[in-house]
């Protein structure tokens, strides 16, 4: 039977002659399973053995040739020879022929070419390899036109072979994705990928560029900076004629020196008019004018402008006590209140009398007329009452408020309220302090002494200081030894000022206007710089009194024995760096106090500037404390204080710790402090120690020497 084959299908002819025996049926069944697997996957199509080709032809051939010789039948295949792929050999021999098939050319039929003859099997490759290279060709196990081979037999042998045609779908030759615009798709994908990579690169570069270089806690300009206190009359005399008294213009001349020293805030004290200035600088007349001995307001304006141009700030001392008797004028307020009360009583009595006189004359039925008459009379307004209402504003009667407003207009950046402890008991103290702070705003500061905080007994007064003040001045006395220094520092760091982050910072003062010079009270005369470095190592804002950075002494002058409070105000000593020999005053001018002599030589010259630079850049030193689990921990620990040796450590999480070591005694000390630290590198100190590695196993410290060590992690 010959069934026409559709175009898109494959045809397979299965022989039916061998179906008479059970072994034949088993062979056909096995053959069908193998053909189905082979049609699905070309790699599973078995290839005929290449070595035993002749044996296969002898044992498995049904027809010897097409020349008319009878075909010798072969015993039916059994299970043993089925395993030898006899069924496959039978199918291969059935399709083998030297003639071209009608359906597909023999060159494109790998099964036909594989078993034509022994020689052809030797020259051609395996069937699996041929199938892999001809995936687009028609796959045919048994050609339907193979029956024609049997019709041409001359000997008329056996009847023609009739096969069963198995139809399977043929895969399409052209897929839909083959018609896509693949060049355009490749270009689009490539440039999209490049755009994504470029965007990611730009994002990474932008993030890196905008990242902060330092991960340091933010601070205000007055927090951790170095302040420098100046008594203007003893700093620099600028007048050519020379009166021997320092002035504002002289300070302006030395601003570059202060900048080089690392000063951030300049604090001026006693610039107000006073009788017999500067000897009696505390007997001031007012808080709004500038002493004529110091210059004019134009000089002051120039000075403020130059200070700001160098990125420095100006703080002004306001000596409240004893000039300001009280924060408000009690007598004036009482008098005005009495006048107001008396006028109020008179007006009330007059009104009551008028009503009493008019009430009997008024008919009882004319109540509406009385009400209209009373409403038409304007209330009496007198001038004393207006003055009393104006006097209720405490700030209007406060001279401190007027001084703050005026000096703020002149460019001052903060005020030190000296003697504030004498006013903390007043009822108006919290409101006055709050009003002053509101006038300054967030960028200007208020400073008071720690005595004001200790004297504030009421909760309102204490809270007003802790909230309104920016710095609290603490004077550190170092004349009684290192153990006393440790006690003073720990009283502050473990006290009230370190309980909450928002409380004022500590303003550490080693010397000051009201104390003797440091170099005059310590046993080691050249240890003044070491003491100043100690103050700069503590957590807070350090302050240096003019001249302590070089170690000048009190003046011992016979002319001022009756006013000992000015002996620590000796004129500043200036090195002559040029031929002009420009010192405190010009040549031939006698200063109001004998000029300070040349300080004792020390190995710490220049260390103040180095320490100021280190402090501005090093987080463990300039921060006040470390916030940990909502607690404020002062990052300062005095690890050793004995034998006039003091060791102060400043630390911060994930940063190098720094250690300050000083010898405030009179003899050279050799110490083994290896139980504290191992070693480090000197970053501030004598020139012969700078950038040198030191080990705490054996430290040799001369008297009056100090240095800062950066510890190894």
XYZ file of C-alpha atoms in Angstrom:
713
model
C 0.000 0.000 0.000
C 1.236 3.404 -0.870
C -0.145 6.386 1.047
C 0.785 9.841 -0.109
C 2.984 11.762 2.369
C 2.182 15.337 3.405
C 4.792 18.027 2.948
C 5.498 18.821 6.584
C 5.667 15.226 7.847
C 8.263 12.499 7.972
C 7.415 8.983 6.816
C 8.728 5.691 8.101
C 7.921 2.294 6.495
C 7.870 -0.655 8.818
C 8.017 -4.159 7.371
C 5.091 -6.474 8.000
C 6.586 -9.720 6.679
C 8.292 -10.538 9.944
C 5.175 -10.162 11.964
C 4.337 -13.893 11.556
C 6.528 -14.945 14.434
C 6.670 -13.786 17.987
C 10.333 -12.999 17.681
C 9.602 -10.848 14.661
C 6.909 -8.965 16.507
C 9.256 -8.423 19.379
C 11.854 -7.135 16.949
C 9.413 -4.710 15.388
C 8.262 -3.478 18.763
C 11.838 -2.904 19.895
C 12.594 -1.315 16.580
C 9.659 1.075 16.912
C 10.842 2.202 20.316
C 14.342 2.826 19.037
C 13.062 4.722 16.000
C 10.870 6.918 18.146
C 13.783 7.794 20.367
C 15.999 8.387 17.375
C 13.491 10.659 15.731
C 13.281 12.794 18.841
C 16.984 13.120 19.486
C 19.494 12.599 16.690
C 22.214 11.781 19.188
C 20.320 8.681 20.258
C 20.267 7.251 16.708
C 22.496 4.210 16.737
C 25.223 3.844 14.218
C 26.090 0.529 12.611
C 29.211 -1.157 13.810
C 32.182 -0.274 11.705
C 34.318 -3.343 12.392
C 31.893 -6.187 11.809
C 30.315 -4.898 8.639
C 30.774 -8.097 6.592
C 29.457 -10.301 9.358
C 26.434 -8.157 9.666
C 25.742 -8.482 5.944
C 26.124 -12.223 6.053
C 23.905 -12.766 9.040
C 21.420 -9.982 8.795
C 20.818 -9.456 5.025
C 17.403 -10.361 3.652
C 18.331 -9.754 -0.030
C 21.808 -10.409 -1.370
C 21.579 -8.103 -4.365
C 19.210 -6.746 -6.908
C 20.494 -8.988 -9.705
C 17.806 -11.618 -9.264
C 19.406 -13.997 -6.849
C 16.980 -15.394 -4.410
C 16.996 -13.981 -0.929
C 17.884 -16.371 1.782
C 15.792 -16.014 4.787
C 17.332 -15.575 8.138
C 16.159 -17.226 11.233
C 13.819 -15.038 13.198
C 15.600 -12.788 15.651
C 15.582 -13.785 19.229
C 16.095 -11.810 22.418
C 19.820 -12.443 22.270
C 20.363 -10.962 18.852
C 17.946 -8.134 19.526
C 20.407 -6.871 22.073
C 23.041 -6.789 19.365
C 20.976 -4.232 17.510
C 19.989 -6.771 14.861
C 16.788 -4.909 14.502
C 18.677 -1.814 13.656
C 20.785 -3.712 11.137
C 17.629 -5.068 9.587
C 16.236 -1.595 9.157
C 19.520 -0.328 7.742
C 19.825 -3.125 5.173
C 16.238 -2.637 4.174
C 17.008 0.925 3.168
C 20.414 0.210 1.605
C 20.532 0.523 -2.144
C 22.746 1.863 -4.815
C 19.821 3.667 -6.438
C 18.524 7.067 -5.565
C 15.265 7.099 -3.630
C 12.293 8.927 -5.028
C 11.517 10.924 -1.875
C 14.899 12.344 -0.820
C 18.360 12.060 -2.360
C 20.533 9.388 -0.815
C 23.213 11.913 -0.066
C 20.893 13.549 2.450
C 19.770 10.335 4.065
C 22.352 9.361 6.639
C 20.783 5.958 7.212
C 21.035 4.994 3.579
C 24.619 6.145 3.277
C 25.727 4.393 6.409
C 25.078 0.817 5.263
C 25.544 0.744 1.478
C 28.619 -1.432 1.533
C 31.541 -2.369 3.698
C 33.806 0.045 1.927
C 31.401 2.965 2.301
C 31.136 2.369 6.032
C 34.900 2.578 6.261
C 35.178 5.890 4.429
C 32.179 7.733 5.891
C 32.003 8.969 9.479
C 29.647 7.699 12.151
C 25.974 8.235 11.691
C 25.756 10.425 14.839
C 28.341 12.818 13.387
C 26.498 12.930 10.049
C 23.211 13.638 11.785
C 24.707 16.532 13.753
C 25.911 18.185 10.540
C 22.619 17.677 8.698
C 20.046 18.900 11.233
C 18.033 20.772 8.581
C 17.757 17.769 6.217
C 14.853 15.383 6.154
C 15.143 12.531 8.592
C 13.880 9.256 7.184
C 14.386 5.759 8.560
C 12.430 3.880 5.927
C 11.721 5.617 2.644
C 8.257 4.957 1.267
C 9.731 4.420 -2.192
C 11.829 1.488 -1.036
C 9.066 -0.797 -2.310
C 10.029 0.055 -5.868
C 13.275 -1.781 -5.417
C 11.465 -5.014 -5.132
C 9.323 -4.565 -8.222
C 12.413 -4.536 -10.397
C 13.730 -7.870 -9.303
C 14.471 -10.100 -12.348
C 14.108 -13.430 -10.629
C 10.646 -12.457 -9.485
C 11.668 -13.465 -5.967
C 9.439 -12.782 -3.122
C 6.441 -10.519 -3.244
C 7.084 -6.850 -2.799
C 7.706 -5.576 0.691
C 4.722 -3.727 2.073
C 5.453 -1.333 4.928
C 3.424 0.684 7.390
C 3.920 4.406 7.016
C 4.481 6.263 10.306
C 3.835 9.985 9.978
C 5.511 12.433 12.400
C 5.582 16.256 12.196
C 8.599 17.814 10.594
C 10.161 20.800 12.422
C 9.855 24.110 10.598
C 12.906 25.351 8.760
C 12.363 29.080 9.587
C 11.636 30.138 13.190
C 9.983 33.431 14.084
C 12.985 34.782 15.966
C 15.074 34.369 12.835
C 13.175 37.291 11.285
C 14.017 39.676 14.161
C 16.385 42.632 13.642
C 19.283 41.099 15.476
C 21.884 43.799 14.617
C 19.645 46.446 16.106
C 18.934 44.266 19.145
C 22.646 43.703 19.751
C 23.432 47.419 19.483
C 20.562 48.320 21.803
C 21.646 45.812 24.435
C 25.274 46.891 24.190
C 24.603 50.615 24.590
C 22.047 49.971 27.324
C 24.639 47.999 29.234
C 27.204 50.742 28.695
C 24.727 53.367 29.939
C 23.994 51.375 33.081
C 27.702 50.916 33.781
C 28.388 54.620 33.191
C 25.522 55.576 35.517
C 26.764 53.264 38.263
C 30.286 54.637 37.888
C 29.044 58.225 38.079
C 26.962 57.369 41.142
C 29.925 55.813 42.929
C 32.158 58.777 42.057
C 29.510 61.217 43.272
C 29.082 59.397 46.569
C 32.831 59.281 47.132
C 33.241 62.955 46.222
C 30.474 64.112 48.562
C 31.490 61.972 51.503
C 32.981 63.938 54.411
C 36.702 63.593 54.748
C 36.403 63.337 58.511
C 33.845 61.590 60.619
C 34.203 63.959 63.557
C 31.426 65.215 65.843
C 30.364 68.776 64.944
C 31.200 71.584 67.364
C 30.581 75.321 67.559
C 33.363 77.809 67.029
C 33.824 78.373 70.758
C 33.849 74.679 71.668
C 37.357 73.316 71.974
C 39.018 76.405 70.489
C 41.902 78.290 72.083
C 41.080 81.618 73.736
C 43.593 84.343 74.543
C 42.953 86.845 77.339
C 44.476 90.323 76.969
C 44.754 93.241 79.311
C 44.861 95.978 76.619
C 46.952 98.445 78.586
C 49.814 95.929 78.856
C 49.858 94.258 75.456
C 51.197 96.738 72.893
C 51.598 100.516 72.729
C 51.168 101.713 69.159
C 51.486 105.464 69.562
C 54.610 106.952 68.026
C 54.917 109.580 70.697
C 54.253 106.921 73.240
C 52.374 107.241 76.488
C 53.512 103.860 77.799
C 49.969 102.427 77.811
C 48.851 99.749 75.431
C 45.902 100.435 73.173
C 43.504 98.918 70.664
C 45.683 99.787 67.704
C 48.553 97.929 69.341
C 46.462 94.794 69.595
C 45.576 95.185 65.930
C 49.287 95.246 65.124
C 49.760 91.876 66.871
C 46.833 89.980 65.364
C 49.130 88.008 63.085
C 51.038 86.820 66.129
C 47.807 85.613 67.702
C 46.814 83.908 64.484
C 50.160 82.142 64.321
C 49.688 81.055 67.922
C 46.458 79.271 66.969
C 44.079 81.588 68.832
C 40.416 81.412 67.847
C 38.871 83.809 70.368
C 40.364 87.070 71.703
C 39.079 88.120 75.093
C 39.524 91.757 76.151
C 39.078 92.841 79.737
C 38.881 96.330 81.273
C 38.378 98.571 78.262
C 35.816 100.896 79.889
C 36.403 104.423 81.214
C 37.844 104.415 84.711
C 39.455 106.960 86.975
C 43.249 106.567 87.100
C 43.305 103.958 84.372
C 45.052 101.511 84.113
C 46.160 101.284 87.743
C 42.559 101.376 88.964
C 40.948 99.698 85.998
C 38.032 98.334 88.046
C 36.599 101.761 88.993
C 34.593 102.104 85.785
C 32.123 104.852 84.984
C 29.920 103.059 82.458
C 29.727 99.933 80.307
C 29.075 101.517 76.936
C 32.104 103.720 76.209
C 35.732 102.965 75.374
C 38.502 104.246 77.571
C 40.180 107.180 75.877
C 43.596 105.790 76.849
C 42.912 102.821 74.571
C 41.841 104.767 71.509
C 38.677 105.772 69.750
C 35.621 103.892 68.579
C 37.006 104.100 65.037
C 40.089 102.239 66.248
C 37.830 99.684 67.828
C 35.823 99.237 64.616
C 39.059 98.682 62.674
C 40.197 96.183 65.260
C 36.929 94.207 65.063
C 37.084 94.161 61.277
C 40.645 92.816 61.279
C 39.773 90.195 63.870
C 36.907 88.874 61.767
C 38.997 88.986 58.613
C 41.389 86.503 60.247
C 38.512 84.197 61.193
C 38.811 85.036 64.873
C 36.173 86.237 67.316
C 36.081 88.931 69.994
C 34.812 88.397 73.542
C 34.386 91.337 75.886
C 34.498 91.287 79.685
C 31.564 93.052 81.370
C 32.509 93.767 85.027
C 29.050 93.719 86.614
C 30.133 93.826 90.218
C 30.399 96.256 91.949
C 29.324 98.685 89.218
C 25.835 97.194 88.805
C 24.120 97.276 92.175
C 21.238 95.108 91.064
C 19.812 93.793 87.857
C 16.952 96.286 88.158
C 16.557 99.685 89.918
C 14.545 98.857 93.006
C 14.210 102.494 94.180
C 12.965 103.787 90.849
C 10.568 100.894 90.499
C 9.220 101.338 93.999
C 8.764 105.096 93.557
C 6.994 104.713 90.252
C 4.868 101.957 91.655
C 3.870 104.159 94.585
C 2.922 106.992 92.240
C 0.942 104.618 90.153
C -0.832 103.155 93.125
C -1.620 106.648 94.490
C -2.992 107.876 91.180
C -5.001 104.700 90.820
C -6.498 105.188 94.266
C -7.314 108.844 93.554
C -8.953 107.926 90.252
C -10.900 105.122 91.919
C -12.029 107.421 94.745
C -13.062 110.130 92.310
C -15.018 107.670 90.229
C -16.754 106.238 93.266
C -17.595 109.737 94.562
C -19.020 110.796 91.233
C -21.183 107.758 91.062
C -22.392 108.227 94.614
C -23.247 111.853 93.951
C -25.034 111.222 90.672
C -26.959 108.165 91.761
C -29.519 109.889 94.050
C -30.239 112.571 91.388
C -30.913 110.021 88.716
C -34.445 108.688 88.409
C -34.666 104.973 88.974
C -36.357 104.492 85.631
C -33.454 106.011 83.620
C -30.976 103.126 83.964
C -30.298 103.048 80.227
C -29.495 106.764 80.254
C -27.029 106.247 83.096
C -25.392 103.358 81.256
C -24.964 105.471 78.110
C -23.562 108.368 80.110
C -20.992 106.185 81.812
C -19.929 104.571 78.535
C -19.481 107.939 76.873
C -16.964 109.134 79.492
C -13.431 108.105 78.378
C -11.257 106.454 81.055
C -8.748 108.849 82.553
C -5.197 108.305 81.297
C -2.333 109.989 83.076
C 1.386 110.153 82.347
C 2.519 108.508 85.599
C 0.609 105.353 84.691
C 2.336 105.181 81.283
C 5.697 105.507 82.979
C 4.751 102.767 85.412
C 3.817 100.440 82.564
C 7.141 101.150 80.858
C 8.995 100.495 84.083
C 7.582 96.965 84.212
C 10.066 95.995 81.486
C 13.095 94.943 83.545
C 15.454 95.004 80.594
C 14.684 98.670 79.948
C 16.072 99.571 83.378
C 19.025 97.163 83.223
C 22.385 98.780 82.320
C 23.790 95.394 81.326
C 21.143 95.055 78.633
C 22.005 98.463 77.215
C 25.705 97.594 77.155
C 25.069 94.285 75.405
C 22.964 95.931 72.706
C 25.540 98.653 72.026
C 28.567 96.370 71.862
C 26.721 93.884 69.693
C 26.185 96.673 67.196
C 29.936 97.284 67.294
C 30.696 93.688 66.293
C 31.449 91.925 69.588
C 30.903 88.135 69.454
C 30.390 87.375 73.137
C 30.523 88.583 76.721
C 32.120 87.378 79.936
C 29.748 88.363 82.754
C 32.198 88.879 85.603
C 30.767 88.865 89.096
C 27.504 87.215 88.055
C 27.495 85.183 91.269
C 26.410 88.301 93.183
C 23.051 88.393 91.379
C 21.904 84.762 91.278
C 19.680 85.244 94.351
C 17.561 87.925 92.658
C 14.108 86.978 91.489
C 14.633 88.522 88.070
C 17.900 86.662 87.460
C 16.498 83.878 85.208
C 14.460 86.286 83.106
C 17.359 88.732 82.741
C 19.729 85.966 81.709
C 17.219 84.640 79.187
C 16.722 88.114 77.737
C 20.468 88.647 77.319
C 20.863 85.333 75.548
C 17.985 86.159 73.207
C 19.769 89.371 72.253
C 22.938 87.482 71.350
C 21.361 84.744 69.280
C 22.869 81.331 68.552
C 26.242 82.466 67.147
C 27.348 84.662 70.040
C 28.216 83.423 73.486
C 27.899 84.173 77.183
C 30.549 83.177 79.743
C 30.417 83.190 83.522
C 32.583 81.831 86.316
C 31.846 78.525 87.997
C 31.269 80.468 91.239
C 27.950 81.661 89.809
C 26.842 78.063 89.291
C 27.923 77.109 92.791
C 26.160 80.131 94.306
C 22.859 79.436 92.536
C 20.754 77.790 95.226
C 17.398 77.901 93.503
C 16.541 75.461 90.765
C 15.461 78.269 88.427
C 18.740 80.153 88.785
C 20.835 77.016 88.300
C 18.871 75.876 85.278
C 19.106 79.315 83.711
C 22.916 79.162 83.946
C 23.058 75.637 82.546
C 20.762 76.530 79.661
C 21.740 80.120 78.819
C 25.483 80.027 79.322
C 27.793 78.658 76.639
C 31.026 78.468 78.655
C 31.660 78.217 82.381
C 35.074 79.466 83.466
C 37.077 77.220 85.788
C 40.371 78.507 87.169
C 42.889 75.716 87.607
C 45.428 76.326 90.340
C 48.623 74.347 89.778
C 50.829 75.633 92.604
C 49.942 72.848 95.054
C 51.242 69.874 93.129
C 49.997 67.279 90.693
C 47.689 65.530 93.155
C 45.792 68.746 93.733
C 45.559 69.266 89.978
C 44.049 65.804 89.630
C 41.488 66.525 92.341
C 40.408 69.796 90.705
C 40.068 68.287 87.256
C 38.105 65.258 88.442
C 35.738 67.458 90.456
C 34.801 69.146 87.196
C 34.753 66.171 84.844
C 32.674 64.140 87.302
C 30.457 67.041 88.277
C 27.328 68.768 87.064
C 28.725 70.205 83.824
C 29.286 66.723 82.380
C 25.876 65.275 83.197
C 24.112 66.237 79.953
C 25.373 66.989 76.434
C 23.631 70.362 76.259
C 25.281 71.807 79.331
C 27.954 74.517 78.935
C 31.516 73.610 78.048
C 34.314 74.257 80.512
C 36.494 77.310 79.961
C 39.820 76.282 81.527
C 41.944 79.177 82.810
C 45.474 78.657 84.126
C 46.218 82.338 84.741
C 44.109 85.460 84.746
C 43.626 89.093 85.569
C 42.943 88.464 89.250
C 45.785 86.015 89.971
C 49.517 86.070 90.125
C 51.548 84.888 87.189
C 51.994 81.153 86.809
C 55.738 81.531 86.431
C 55.825 83.358 89.768
C 53.914 80.795 91.824
C 55.380 77.476 90.662
C 58.706 76.185 91.823
C 60.006 75.562 88.305
C 60.204 78.945 86.608
C 60.342 77.584 83.098
C 57.326 75.298 83.579
C 54.801 77.944 82.528
C 54.517 76.578 78.988
C 54.109 73.080 80.399
C 51.237 74.365 82.549
C 49.635 76.023 79.518
C 49.939 72.776 77.566
C 48.280 70.999 80.476
C 45.277 73.324 80.233
C 45.086 72.740 76.490
C 44.982 68.989 77.081
C 41.823 69.091 79.199
C 38.323 68.613 77.724
C 36.786 71.989 76.989
C 37.934 75.401 75.800
C 41.373 76.429 77.090
C 42.312 80.027 77.765
C 45.820 81.504 77.825
C 46.576 84.694 79.703
C 48.831 86.968 77.690
C 52.525 86.307 78.330
C 52.018 82.816 79.793
C 52.857 81.289 76.419
C 56.412 82.561 76.915
C 56.559 82.513 80.726
C 56.836 86.142 81.833
C 56.939 86.910 85.570
C 55.222 89.389 87.843
C 56.865 92.780 87.964
C 58.522 93.684 91.224
C 58.278 97.455 91.012
C 58.733 99.734 94.001
C 56.472 102.418 92.586
C 53.396 100.187 92.748
C 53.780 98.521 96.099
C 50.492 100.039 97.231
C 48.545 98.470 94.333
C 49.616 94.819 94.282
C 46.682 93.812 92.080
C 48.545 95.107 89.017
C 51.828 93.291 89.560
C 50.708 90.451 87.288
C 49.937 92.931 84.505
C 53.499 93.496 83.376
C 53.834 94.690 79.778
C 54.226 91.963 77.215
C 57.743 90.941 76.271
C 58.356 91.032 72.520
C 61.373 89.671 70.718
C 63.021 92.191 68.394
C 63.037 90.612 64.969
C 64.098 93.661 62.993
C 66.326 96.706 63.270
C 63.526 98.928 64.584
C 63.846 97.386 68.034
C 60.067 97.578 68.346
C 59.097 96.252 71.758
C 56.128 97.100 73.947
C 56.667 100.822 73.503
C 58.811 102.868 71.191
C 62.323 103.856 72.097
C 62.648 106.230 75.018
C 59.074 105.798 76.251
C 58.523 104.646 79.799
C 55.725 102.160 80.165
C 53.145 102.449 82.912
C 54.709 99.337 84.504
C 58.287 98.151 84.149
C 58.537 95.935 81.103
C 58.921 92.246 81.657
C 62.386 90.822 81.458
C 63.299 88.093 79.044
C 61.732 84.830 80.163
C 63.808 81.856 81.124
C 64.858 79.674 78.266
C 62.910 76.494 77.802
C 62.823 73.666 75.309
C 59.083 74.195 74.763
C 59.296 77.391 72.719
C 56.763 77.057 69.899
C 54.891 74.189 71.541
C 51.752 76.280 72.116
C 51.222 76.717 68.389
C 51.888 73.034 67.797
C 49.408 72.074 70.479
C 46.767 74.441 69.122
C 47.170 72.914 65.671
C 46.945 69.394 67.056
C 43.915 70.306 69.123
C 42.017 71.698 66.139
C 42.607 68.530 64.106
C 42.471 65.747 66.709
C 39.064 64.545 67.788
C 40.123 62.897 71.085
C 41.503 66.243 72.312
C 39.073 68.907 71.175
C 35.815 67.115 72.010
C 34.273 67.595 75.411
C 33.127 64.054 76.052
C 31.916 60.824 74.479
C 28.210 60.053 74.277
C 27.593 56.392 75.060
C 24.193 54.859 75.791
C 22.664 58.286 76.529
C 25.444 59.018 78.996
C 28.104 61.701 78.855
C 31.566 60.308 79.550
C 34.408 62.762 79.873
C 37.107 61.385 77.587
C 39.813 62.478 79.995
C 41.573 60.382 82.569
C 44.493 61.365 84.790
C 46.333 58.059 84.898
C 49.216 59.106 87.116
C 49.861 62.030 89.459
C 52.819 61.519 91.728
C 56.355 62.754 92.291
C 55.383 65.939 90.423
C 54.765 63.837 87.308
C 51.324 64.011 85.765
C 49.990 61.782 82.969
C 46.717 62.733 81.262
C 45.083 60.522 78.641
C 42.537 61.675 76.061
C 40.727 58.975 74.112
C 37.941 58.546 71.599
C 36.358 55.393 70.095
C 38.222 53.959 67.077
C 40.886 56.683 67.262
C 44.419 56.837 68.554
C 44.689 57.876 72.167
C 46.927 60.770 73.195
C 48.860 61.081 76.423
C 50.192 64.270 78.014
C 53.191 63.867 80.297
C 54.794 66.700 82.262
C 57.357 67.105 84.992
C 56.411 70.012 87.259
C 59.200 69.306 89.734
C 62.711 70.657 90.180
C 64.667 67.529 89.293
C 64.934 65.181 86.375
C 62.618 62.209 86.704
C 63.270 58.684 85.393
C 60.035 56.728 85.449
C 58.877 53.264 84.475
C 55.280 53.674 83.328
C 55.086 50.462 81.337
C 52.172 49.362 83.534
C 50.171 52.113 81.819
C 51.317 52.077 78.195
C 53.893 50.514 75.963
C 55.031 53.295 73.645
C 54.160 55.872 71.043
C 55.347 58.832 69.022
C 55.907 62.382 70.255
C 53.735 64.872 68.353
C 54.114 67.962 70.575
C 57.084 68.802 72.746
C 60.768 69.720 72.625
C 62.370 69.804 69.219
C 64.755 66.956 70.036
C 61.774 64.691 70.856
C 59.458 65.546 67.987
C 58.479 62.605 65.780
C 60.588 60.281 67.931
C 59.386 56.963 69.299
C 59.313 56.762 73.074
C 58.748 53.806 75.357
C 57.258 53.990 78.817
C 59.622 51.379 80.170
C 62.205 54.051 80.907
C 61.131 57.684 80.541
C 63.557 60.493 81.310
C 61.801 63.863 81.796
C 63.797 66.990 82.733
C 62.202 69.570 85.075
C 59.607 71.829 83.451
C 59.369 69.689 80.325
C 56.186 68.311 78.817
C 55.210 66.517 75.627
C 52.225 64.834 73.999
C 52.505 61.220 72.816
C 50.334 59.563 70.216
C 49.892 56.019 71.447
C 50.130 53.006 69.201
C 46.838 51.251 68.584
